[in-house]
mmCIF file of C-alpha atoms in Angstrom:
data_model
loop_
_atom_site.group_PDB
_atom_site.id
_atom_site.type_symbol
_atom_site.label_atom_id
_atom_site.label_comp_id
_atom_site.label_asym_id
_atom_site.label_seq_id
_atom_site.Cartn_x
_atom_site.Cartn_y
_atom_site.Cartn_z
ATOM 1 C CA MET A 5 19.003 -1.144 26.382
ATOM 2 C CA GLU A 6 15.662 0.846 26.221
ATOM 3 C CA SER A 7 13.731 0.325 29.726
ATOM 4 C CA PRO A 8 9.826 -0.466 29.734
ATOM 5 C CA MET A 9 8.977 2.937 30.301
ATOM 6 C CA GLY A 10 10.321 3.992 26.909
ATOM 7 C CA LYS A 11 8.131 1.560 25.618
ATOM 8 C CA ALA A 12 4.849 2.313 27.551
ATOM 9 C CA HIS A 13 4.324 4.715 24.320
ATOM 10 C CA LEU A 14 4.162 1.482 21.876
ATOM 11 C CA HIS A 15 0.708 0.464 20.540
ATOM 12 C CA PRO A 16 0.116 -2.823 22.461
ATOM 13 C CA THR A 17 -0.384 -4.359 18.865
ATOM 14 C CA THR A 18 2.106 -2.610 17.252
ATOM 15 C CA HIS A 19 4.175 -6.101 16.174
ATOM 16 C CA ILE A 20 1.138 -7.983 15.268
ATOM 17 C CA ALA A 21 1.129 -4.639 12.692
ATOM 18 C CA ARG A 22 4.208 -5.415 10.797
ATOM 19 C CA ARG A 23 3.614 -9.328 11.028
ATOM 20 C CA MET A 24 0.382 -8.551 9.601
ATOM 21 C CA PHE A 25 1.797 -6.211 6.450
ATOM 22 C CA GLU A 26 4.375 -9.041 5.718
ATOM 23 C CA LEU A 27 1.450 -11.592 5.468
ATOM 24 C CA LEU A 28 -0.944 -9.150 3.271
ATOM 25 C CA GLU A 29 1.016 -7.434 1.057
ATOM 26 C CA PRO A 30 1.416 -10.620 -1.298
ATOM 27 C CA ILE A 31 -2.281 -10.596 -1.690
ATOM 28 C CA CYS A 32 -2.687 -6.897 -2.440
ATOM 29 C CA LEU A 33 0.001 -7.360 -4.880
ATOM 30 C CA VAL A 34 -1.634 -9.510 -7.259
ATOM 31 C CA THR A 35 -3.287 -6.236 -8.539
ATOM 32 C CA TYR A 36 -0.561 -4.677 -9.457
ATOM 33 C CA CYS A 37 1.486 -7.288 -10.925
ATOM 34 C CA ALA A 38 -0.356 -10.272 -11.968
ATOM 35 C CA ASP A 39 -1.650 -9.863 -15.368
ATOM 36 C CA GLU A 40 -6.212 -10.568 -14.622
ATOM 37 C CA CYS A 41 -6.369 -7.189 -13.131
ATOM 38 C CA ASN A 42 -4.497 -4.846 -16.030
ATOM 39 C CA GLU A 43 -6.841 -6.951 -18.769
ATOM 40 C CA GLU A 44 -10.023 -6.403 -16.699
ATOM 41 C CA LEU A 45 -9.310 -2.708 -17.055
ATOM 42 C CA ALA A 46 -8.048 -2.720 -20.369
ATOM 43 C CA ALA A 47 -11.370 -4.520 -21.255
ATOM 44 C CA LEU A 48 -13.316 -1.526 -20.354
ATOM 45 C CA GLY A 49 -11.236 0.511 -22.416
ATOM 46 C CA HIS A 50 -8.257 1.916 -20.199
ATOM 47 C CA ARG A 51 -5.918 2.644 -22.804
ATOM 48 C CA THR A 52 -2.517 2.026 -20.083
ATOM 49 C CA TYR A 53 -1.817 0.168 -17.184
ATOM 50 C CA TRP A 54 -1.550 3.878 -15.235
ATOM 51 C CA ASP A 55 -5.184 4.556 -16.721
ATOM 52 C CA GLY A 56 -6.602 1.370 -15.111
ATOM 53 C CA TYR A 57 -4.267 2.157 -12.105
ATOM 54 C CA PHE A 58 -5.253 5.622 -11.322
ATOM 55 C CA ALA A 59 -8.860 5.358 -12.213
ATOM 56 C CA SER A 60 -9.659 2.198 -10.226
ATOM 57 C CA ARG A 61 -7.491 2.848 -6.967
ATOM 58 C CA ALA A 62 -9.170 6.282 -6.577
ATOM 59 C CA ALA A 63 -12.938 5.593 -7.687
ATOM 60 C CA PRO A 64 -13.821 5.280 -4.063
ATOM 61 C CA LEU A 65 -13.007 8.757 -3.584
ATOM 62 C CA GLY A 66 -15.736 9.727 -6.045
ATOM 63 C CA ARG A 67 -15.020 12.143 -9.123
ATOM 64 C CA VAL A 68 -12.607 13.831 -7.376
ATOM 65 C CA PRO A 69 -10.022 16.421 -9.244
ATOM 66 C CA ALA A 70 -6.406 15.244 -9.853
ATOM 67 C CA GLN A 71 -5.036 17.385 -7.307
ATOM 68 C CA VAL A 72 -7.179 15.751 -4.173
ATOM 69 C CA VAL A 73 -6.100 12.026 -5.861
ATOM 70 C CA HIS A 74 -2.343 13.475 -6.004
ATOM 71 C CA ALA A 75 -2.637 14.962 -2.367
ATOM 72 C CA ALA A 76 -4.550 11.284 -1.131
ATOM 73 C CA PHE A 77 -1.604 8.927 -3.352
ATOM 74 C CA TYR A 78 0.915 11.652 -2.025
ATOM 75 C CA ASN A 79 4.079 9.324 -3.838
ATOM 76 C CA PHE A 80 3.760 10.525 -7.537
ATOM 77 C CA ALA A 81 5.335 13.662 -8.810
ATOM 78 C CA ASP A 82 3.493 16.501 -9.800
ATOM 79 C CA GLY A 83 1.828 16.559 -12.795
ATOM 80 C CA GLU A 84 1.289 12.424 -12.750
ATOM 81 C CA ALA A 85 -2.299 11.972 -11.208
ATOM 82 C CA ALA A 86 -3.290 14.686 -13.923
ATOM 83 C CA ARG A 87 -2.222 12.568 -16.980
ATOM 84 C CA HIS A 88 -4.909 10.429 -16.431
ATOM 85 C CA ILE A 89 -7.505 12.077 -14.055
ATOM 86 C CA PRO A 90 -10.050 12.769 -14.828
ATOM 87 C CA SER A 91 -9.770 11.241 -18.152
ATOM 88 C CA ALA A 92 -9.840 8.242 -17.306
ATOM 89 C CA TRP A 93 -13.234 8.149 -16.027
ATOM 90 C CA GLU A 94 -14.856 10.557 -19.075
ATOM 91 C CA THR A 95 -15.726 7.247 -20.956
ATOM 92 C CA ILE A 96 -15.384 4.580 -18.138
ATOM 93 C CA PRO A 97 -17.482 4.878 -14.981
ATOM 94 C CA PRO A 98 -15.401 4.831 -11.395
ATOM 95 C CA GLU A 99 -17.496 2.121 -10.238
ATOM 96 C CA ALA A 100 -16.935 0.206 -13.392
ATOM 97 C CA SER A 101 -13.243 0.370 -12.792
ATOM 98 C CA VAL A 102 -13.768 -0.405 -9.119
ATOM 99 C CA ALA A 103 -15.620 -3.604 -10.309
ATOM 100 C CA ALA A 104 -13.138 -4.538 -12.588
ATOM 101 C CA ARG A 105 -9.957 -4.693 -10.354
ATOM 102 C CA GLU A 106 -12.186 -6.704 -7.904
ATOM 103 C CA ARG A 107 -12.873 -9.218 -10.574
ATOM 104 C CA GLY A 108 -8.931 -9.148 -11.861
ATOM 105 C CA SER A 109 -7.328 -9.599 -8.080
ATOM 106 C CA THR A 110 -9.954 -12.333 -7.248
ATOM 107 C CA ALA A 111 -9.417 -14.274 -10.551
ATOM 108 C CA SER A 112 -5.423 -13.886 -9.927
ATOM 109 C CA LEU A 113 -5.373 -15.117 -6.207
ATOM 110 C CA ARG A 114 -7.861 -18.401 -7.663
ATOM 111 C CA ARG A 115 -5.356 -19.283 -10.154
ATOM 112 C CA ILE A 116 -2.103 -18.607 -7.852
ATOM 113 C CA LEU A 117 -3.452 -20.394 -4.915
ATOM 114 C CA GLY A 118 -5.111 -23.425 -7.089
ATOM 115 C CA GLU A 119 -8.594 -24.469 -6.368
ATOM 116 C CA ALA A 120 -8.126 -26.701 -3.209
ATOM 117 C CA LEU A 121 -6.563 -23.605 -1.104
ATOM 118 C CA ALA A 122 -8.665 -21.297 -2.188
ATOM 119 C CA SER A 123 -12.175 -23.521 -1.511
ATOM 120 C CA SER A 124 -10.462 -24.004 1.256
ATOM 121 C CA PRO A 125 -11.847 -23.562 5.166
ATOM 122 C CA GLY A 126 -8.568 -22.455 6.416
ATOM 123 C CA LEU A 127 -8.872 -19.422 3.505
ATOM 124 C CA ALA A 128 -12.452 -18.644 4.831
ATOM 125 C CA ARG A 129 -11.835 -17.871 7.978
ATOM 126 C CA ALA A 130 -9.023 -15.942 7.408
ATOM 127 C CA ALA A 131 -10.818 -14.053 4.972
ATOM 128 C CA ASP A 132 -13.576 -13.567 7.999
ATOM 129 C CA LEU A 133 -10.728 -12.478 10.283
ATOM 130 C CA THR A 134 -9.034 -10.098 7.911
ATOM 131 C CA THR A 135 -12.381 -8.261 7.223
ATOM 132 C CA LYS A 136 -13.580 -8.017 10.860
ATOM 133 C CA ALA A 137 -9.997 -6.218 11.564
ATOM 134 C CA ALA A 138 -10.491 -4.133 8.561
ATOM 135 C CA THR A 139 -14.009 -2.718 9.342
ATOM 136 C CA SER A 140 -13.360 -1.830 12.679
ATOM 137 C CA ALA A 141 -10.608 1.096 12.598
ATOM 138 C CA PRO A 142 -11.570 4.710 12.773
ATOM 139 C CA THR A 143 -11.833 6.539 9.425
ATOM 140 C CA GLN A 144 -10.761 9.996 10.846
ATOM 141 C CA GLY A 145 -7.715 11.456 8.975
ATOM 142 C CA ARG A 146 -7.605 8.356 7.075
ATOM 143 C CA VAL A 147 -9.058 9.479 3.147
ATOM 144 C CA MET A 148 -7.990 6.175 1.189
ATOM 145 C CA TYR A 149 -9.403 3.653 3.669
ATOM 146 C CA ALA A 150 -12.246 5.556 4.271
ATOM 147 C CA GLY A 151 -13.206 5.823 1.123
ATOM 148 C CA MET A 152 -12.668 1.737 0.582
ATOM 149 C CA ARG A 153 -15.021 1.112 3.452
ATOM 150 C CA THR A 154 -17.619 3.493 1.970
ATOM 151 C CA LEU A 155 -17.503 -0.156 -0.572
ATOM 152 C CA PRO A 156 -19.483 -3.184 -0.024
ATOM 153 C CA VAL A 157 -17.473 -5.739 1.390
ATOM 154 C CA PRO A 158 -17.920 -9.097 -1.265
ATOM 155 C CA SER A 159 -19.620 -12.495 0.019
ATOM 156 C CA ASP A 160 -17.145 -14.293 -2.014
ATOM 157 C CA PRO A 161 -14.313 -15.713 0.485
ATOM 158 C CA VAL A 162 -11.249 -15.170 -2.006
ATOM 159 C CA ALA A 163 -12.791 -11.562 -3.490
ATOM 160 C CA ARG A 164 -13.469 -11.069 0.258
ATOM 161 C CA LEU A 165 -9.889 -11.377 1.617
ATOM 162 C CA TRP A 166 -8.275 -9.308 -1.549
ATOM 163 C CA HIS A 167 -10.674 -6.292 -0.644
ATOM 164 C CA SER A 168 -10.319 -6.463 3.266
ATOM 165 C CA ALA A 169 -6.248 -6.644 2.809
ATOM 166 C CA THR A 170 -6.512 -4.053 0.240
ATOM 167 C CA MET A 171 -8.410 -1.845 2.959
ATOM 168 C CA LEU A 172 -5.935 -2.836 5.327
ATOM 169 C CA ARG A 173 -3.383 -1.551 2.973
ATOM 170 C CA GLU A 174 -4.582 2.009 2.426
ATOM 171 C CA HIS A 175 -5.243 2.533 6.269
ATOM 172 C CA ARG A 176 -1.637 1.436 6.397
ATOM 173 C CA GLY A 177 -0.887 3.773 3.686
ATOM 174 C CA ASP A 178 -2.483 6.708 5.214
ATOM 175 C CA GLY A 179 -0.894 6.142 8.057
ATOM 176 C CA HIS A 180 2.789 6.069 6.193
ATOM 177 C CA ILE A 181 1.509 9.659 4.320
ATOM 178 C CA ALA A 182 0.863 10.849 7.878
ATOM 179 C CA ALA A 183 4.191 9.559 9.248
ATOM 180 C CA LEU A 184 6.001 11.022 6.164
ATOM 181 C CA VAL A 185 4.682 14.553 6.544
ATOM 182 C CA GLY A 186 5.706 14.908 9.980
ATOM 183 C CA ALA A 187 9.287 13.856 8.952
ATOM 184 C CA ARG A 188 9.280 16.514 6.681
ATOM 185 C CA ILE A 189 9.570 13.612 3.698
ATOM 186 C CA GLY A 190 8.095 14.645 0.295
ATOM 187 C CA GLY A 191 6.615 11.647 -2.056
ATOM 188 C CA THR A 192 9.744 11.602 -3.856
ATOM 189 C CA GLU A 193 12.050 11.832 -1.432
ATOM 190 C CA ALA A 194 10.003 8.705 0.159
ATOM 191 C CA HIS A 195 10.882 7.024 -3.134
ATOM 192 C CA VAL A 196 14.664 7.567 -2.625
ATOM 193 C CA LEU A 197 15.041 6.793 1.133
ATOM 194 C CA SER A 198 12.986 3.196 0.186
ATOM 195 C CA ALA A 199 15.349 2.544 -2.896
ATOM 196 C CA LEU A 200 18.313 3.171 -0.163
ATOM 197 C CA ALA A 201 16.867 0.631 2.376
ATOM 198 C CA GLN A 202 16.454 -2.001 -0.244
ATOM 199 C CA GLY A 203 20.076 -1.398 -1.506
ATOM 200 C CA ILE A 204 19.480 0.188 -5.017
ATOM 201 C CA HIS A 205 22.368 2.712 -5.602
ATOM 202 C CA PRO A 206 22.123 5.270 -7.505
ATOM 203 C CA PRO A 207 18.622 5.565 -5.691
ATOM 204 C CA GLU A 208 17.858 7.305 -8.427
ATOM 205 C CA SER A 209 17.589 4.271 -10.930
ATOM 206 C CA PHE A 210 14.686 3.073 -8.561
ATOM 207 C CA GLY A 211 11.838 1.688 -10.654
ATOM 208 C CA ARG A 212 9.364 4.296 -9.530
ATOM 209 C CA ILE A 213 11.395 7.228 -10.192
ATOM 210 C CA HIS A 214 13.647 6.647 -12.639
ATOM 211 C CA HIS A 215 11.708 8.344 -15.416
ATOM 212 C CA LEU A 216 11.392 11.500 -13.589
ATOM 213 C CA PRO A 217 13.437 14.599 -15.213
ATOM 214 C CA LYS A 218 17.113 14.675 -14.135
ATOM 215 C CA LYS A 219 16.766 18.025 -12.840
ATOM 216 C CA ARG A 220 14.178 16.909 -10.638
ATOM 217 C CA LEU A 221 15.758 14.524 -9.379
ATOM 218 C CA ALA A 222 18.793 16.260 -8.667
ATOM 219 C CA ALA A 223 17.186 19.141 -7.077
ATOM 220 C CA VAL A 224 15.435 15.762 -4.665
ATOM 221 C CA MET A 225 18.706 14.500 -3.948
ATOM 222 C CA ASP A 226 20.350 17.886 -3.290
ATOM 223 C CA GLY A 227 17.251 18.681 -0.711
ATOM 224 C CA LEU A 228 18.368 15.471 1.023
ATOM 225 C CA ARG A 229 22.176 16.180 1.074
ATOM 226 C CA GLU A 230 21.160 19.428 2.308
ATOM 227 C CA ARG A 231 19.431 17.870 5.448
ATOM 228 C CA GLY A 232 22.073 15.774 5.991
ATOM 229 C CA LEU A 233 20.087 12.509 5.521
ATOM 230 C CA VAL A 234 22.112 11.478 2.333
ATOM 231 C CA ASP A 235 25.891 11.823 1.533
ATOM 232 C CA SER A 236 27.537 13.497 -1.306
ATOM 233 C CA GLU A 237 27.622 9.695 -2.812
ATOM 234 C CA GLY A 238 23.570 9.578 -2.711
ATOM 235 C CA ARG A 239 24.205 7.042 0.170
ATOM 236 C CA PHE A 240 22.453 7.069 3.520
ATOM 237 C CA THR A 241 23.895 8.799 6.348
ATOM 238 C CA ASP A 242 23.380 7.654 9.862
ATOM 239 C CA ALA A 243 20.525 10.578 9.936
ATOM 240 C CA GLY A 244 19.011 9.509 7.181
ATOM 241 C CA ARG A 245 19.003 6.039 8.273
ATOM 242 C CA GLU A 246 17.365 6.394 11.480
ATOM 243 C CA THR A 247 15.306 8.879 10.003
ATOM 244 C CA LYS A 248 13.866 6.139 7.680
ATOM 245 C CA HIS A 249 13.610 3.881 10.821
ATOM 246 C CA ARG A 250 11.235 6.019 13.028
ATOM 247 C CA ILE A 251 8.932 6.605 9.729
ATOM 248 C CA GLU A 252 9.052 2.976 9.516
ATOM 249 C CA ALA A 253 8.502 2.729 13.464
ATOM 250 C CA LEU A 254 5.405 5.159 13.457
ATOM 251 C CA THR A 255 3.853 3.629 10.310
ATOM 252 C CA ASP A 256 3.871 0.066 12.072
ATOM 253 C CA GLU A 257 2.296 2.109 15.640
ATOM 254 C CA LEU A 258 -0.695 3.689 13.528
ATOM 255 C CA ALA A 259 -1.305 0.840 11.723
ATOM 256 C CA ALA A 260 -1.822 -1.059 15.095
ATOM 257 C CA PRO A 261 -5.581 0.179 15.782
ATOM 258 C CA PRO A 262 -7.614 -2.515 13.243
ATOM 259 C CA TYR A 263 -6.103 -5.795 14.883
ATOM 260 C CA GLU A 264 -7.571 -4.193 18.213
ATOM 261 C CA ALA A 265 -10.398 -5.671 17.194
ATOM 262 C CA LEU A 266 -9.085 -9.286 17.120
ATOM 263 C CA SER A 267 -8.613 -10.932 20.125
ATOM 264 C CA PRO A 268 -5.040 -12.714 21.180
ATOM 265 C CA ALA A 269 -6.271 -15.847 20.083
ATOM 266 C CA GLU A 270 -7.365 -14.568 16.583
ATOM 267 C CA ARG A 271 -4.588 -12.523 15.990
ATOM 268 C CA ASP A 272 -2.719 -15.746 16.599
ATOM 269 C CA GLU A 273 -5.196 -17.823 13.999
ATOM 270 C CA LEU A 274 -5.212 -15.461 11.337
ATOM 271 C CA VAL A 275 -1.674 -15.711 11.476
ATOM 272 C CA ALA A 276 -1.333 -19.139 11.039
ATOM 273 C CA GLU A 277 -4.374 -19.146 8.570
ATOM 274 C CA LEU A 278 -2.528 -16.581 6.363
ATOM 275 C CA GLY A 279 0.895 -18.024 6.343
ATOM 276 C CA PRO A 280 0.222 -20.835 3.361
ATOM 277 C CA ILE A 281 -1.436 -18.587 1.274
ATOM 278 C CA THR A 282 1.109 -15.913 1.940
ATOM 279 C CA ALA A 283 3.755 -18.852 1.334
ATOM 280 C CA THR A 284 2.106 -19.564 -2.013
ATOM 281 C CA LEU A 285 1.827 -15.990 -3.520
ATOM 282 C CA VAL A 286 5.319 -15.164 -2.529
ATOM 283 C CA ALA A 287 6.691 -18.121 -4.119
ATOM 284 C CA ALA A 288 4.540 -16.908 -7.456
ATOM 285 C CA GLY A 289 5.804 -13.567 -7.217
ATOM 286 C CA SER A 290 2.210 -12.732 -6.662
ATOM 287 C CA GLN A 291 2.037 -12.932 -10.996
#
């Protein structure tokens, strides 16, 4: 059993960071899973889903080159960002893509939640508390989060809840990248570890990487074997499972600072108010 001394280094709100991730992630997923956001981006002239994805998610960083987007997003293979940036912005201003993403995501949430829940005092309170947390964390070392902080916070409660949940998602993502870099796990390697943690085998079949060249995937798997993180059959070793656990634990710890802005009573209130919202979204698969 770990002694209290062993836990002293943990952030006091680490547990709430994991709980908030579970509650907020379904709100963010409408952007990627539901139709409205893709339809809004397509209406602007983005030719493919990925054109709209890269253009709208990277837009808060400004008109940066593909190399910067690749570095900030981290988990895409070499060359993938360059297929969409900066060409996606040549005829569509980044600001337009950001606005379309917000409109589509908000419309998805309204449809899935229904008018009664979308217009409820509980949702408005959840939006206020989520925004308080999302606008309170330091931005140092948090590139994607800092970009989101430059955008105006919407006044509409549903839009504000989505926007602030997405800010917190990018804050967590920046910390997750820091944890991966510290563990010397590259972007494609991170997808392999995630696939294995989800019980997907072979991990090369995972939807986020299955399209990559077989030679590239073989090199990634060989590298993980050489480090003793996967075995000859492409499954976790004990060391690999422990590495994944350490990365997730550190990600939770690094995701905790925004929630220090909330009192314990406010954190409990936010968890309670988000409960029915998240349950409705999960039941619909956020689609």
